[in-house]
Amino acid sequence: MHVIVQPCGRIRHVGPTIHKLRHRGTWIGSNFFDQFVMRRPNMADSIAQIRPMAGRKLHLALHDRPEQILRGFWSRCLVAPIRWKARKPTV
């Protein structure tokens, strides 16, 4: 899975697996933080705050599917491959 984000924070491209997770709406051109919620580091709310974390793990979720945590890393070329791992629902 991957998401390509422009330096301004707009999504330039999403891979087919990410696209399958959420069909409605458009990804391209939308703001990264309008689509994803940062879980770790939770203080990040801009691309400028994430950029220095290149190579470090990130945990995030889709805004409309917060129960599914996506894990990945931010690379210097602004491509963030993400591994998807769903958490078990709590009852």
Tab-separated table of C-alpha atoms in Angstrom:
chain	number	residue	atom	x	y	z
A	1	MET	CA	0.000	0.000	0.000
A	2	HIS	CA	1.202	3.473	-0.668
A	3	VAL	CA	0.201	7.103	-0.687
A	4	ILE	CA	2.157	9.786	-2.518
A	5	VAL	CA	1.809	13.175	-0.865
A	6	GLN	CA	2.936	16.482	-2.342
A	7	PRO	CA	5.034	18.832	-0.192
A	8	CYS	CA	1.944	21.020	0.289
A	9	GLY	CA	0.106	18.076	1.900
A	10	ARG	CA	-2.167	17.211	-1.010
A	11	ILE	CA	-2.498	13.557	-2.026
A	12	ARG	CA	-1.003	13.008	-5.458
A	13	HIS	CA	-1.557	9.248	-5.808
A	14	VAL	CA	-2.880	6.269	-3.848
A	15	GLY	CA	-2.163	2.637	-4.570
A	16	PRO	CA	-4.990	0.264	-5.500
A	17	THR	CA	-5.168	-1.380	-2.078
A	18	ILE	CA	-5.604	1.917	-0.238
A	19	HIS	CA	-8.193	2.925	-2.817
A	20	LYS	CA	-10.174	-0.259	-2.106
A	21	LEU	CA	-10.399	0.598	1.591
A	22	ARG	CA	-12.546	3.610	0.821
A	23	HIS	CA	-14.328	3.921	-2.502
A	24	ARG	CA	-16.435	6.992	-1.985
A	25	GLY	CA	-15.045	10.407	-2.718
A	26	THR	CA	-11.815	11.242	-4.397
A	27	TRP	CA	-8.336	10.869	-2.983
A	28	ILE	CA	-6.380	12.837	-5.557
A	29	GLY	CA	-6.002	16.483	-4.604
A	30	SER	CA	-7.436	16.095	-1.130
A	31	ASN	CA	-5.488	17.050	1.965
A	32	PHE	CA	-3.650	14.145	3.624
A	33	PHE	CA	-5.005	15.115	7.058
A	34	ASP	CA	-8.579	15.283	5.725
A	35	GLN	CA	-8.286	11.594	4.837
A	36	PHE	CA	-6.104	10.241	7.645
A	37	VAL	CA	-5.960	10.625	11.417
A	38	MET	CA	-2.494	10.403	12.937
A	39	ARG	CA	-2.336	7.998	15.881
A	40	ARG	CA	1.426	8.002	16.468
A	41	PRO	CA	2.969	10.462	16.664
A	42	ASN	CA	-0.291	12.064	17.733
A	43	MET	CA	1.126	15.573	17.825
A	44	ALA	CA	1.611	15.673	14.058
A	45	ASP	CA	-1.020	17.664	12.216
A	46	SER	CA	0.967	18.930	9.250
A	47	ILE	CA	3.320	17.567	6.618
A	48	ALA	CA	6.057	19.843	7.956
A	49	GLN	CA	5.861	18.030	11.305
A	50	ILE	CA	6.046	14.590	9.673
A	51	ARG	CA	8.862	15.368	7.224
A	52	PRO	CA	11.674	15.178	9.857
A	53	MET	CA	10.400	11.721	10.863
A	54	ALA	CA	11.549	10.093	7.625
A	55	GLY	CA	12.169	6.393	8.153
A	56	ARG	CA	10.307	6.258	11.473
A	57	LYS	CA	7.096	4.316	12.041
A	58	LEU	CA	3.750	6.041	11.777
A	59	HIS	CA	0.362	4.789	12.910
A	60	LEU	CA	-2.685	6.275	11.255
A	61	ALA	CA	-6.288	5.519	10.400
A	62	LEU	CA	-8.816	6.607	7.821
A	63	HIS	CA	-11.189	9.275	9.123
A	64	ASP	CA	-14.230	7.137	8.324
A	65	ARG	CA	-12.682	3.858	9.588
A	66	PRO	CA	-10.874	4.772	12.834
A	67	GLU	CA	-10.989	1.195	14.113
A	68	GLN	CA	-8.558	0.064	11.417
A	69	ILE	CA	-5.021	1.132	12.227
A	70	LEU	CA	-2.571	1.508	9.342
A	71	ARG	CA	1.129	1.230	10.092
A	72	GLY	CA	3.864	2.458	7.863
A	73	PHE	CA	6.701	4.902	7.535
A	74	TRP	CA	7.335	8.238	5.934
A	75	SER	CA	10.154	8.253	3.445
A	76	ARG	CA	12.156	11.229	2.251
A	77	CYS	CA	10.732	10.961	-1.244
A	78	LEU	CA	7.273	11.618	0.233
A	79	VAL	CA	5.997	8.114	-0.459
A	80	ALA	CA	4.514	6.427	2.587
A	81	PRO	CA	4.054	2.669	2.190
A	82	ILE	CA	1.502	1.499	4.718
A	83	ARG	CA	0.826	-1.947	6.126
A	84	TRP	CA	-2.793	-2.481	7.019
A	85	LYS	CA	-3.695	-4.271	10.221
A	86	ALA	CA	-7.225	-4.246	11.542
A	87	ARG	CA	-7.707	-4.233	15.279
A	88	LYS	CA	-10.262	-6.575	16.742
A	89	PRO	CA	-13.435	-4.723	17.722
A	90	THR	CA	-13.855	-4.295	21.461
A	91	VAL	CA	-17.098	-5.517	22.917
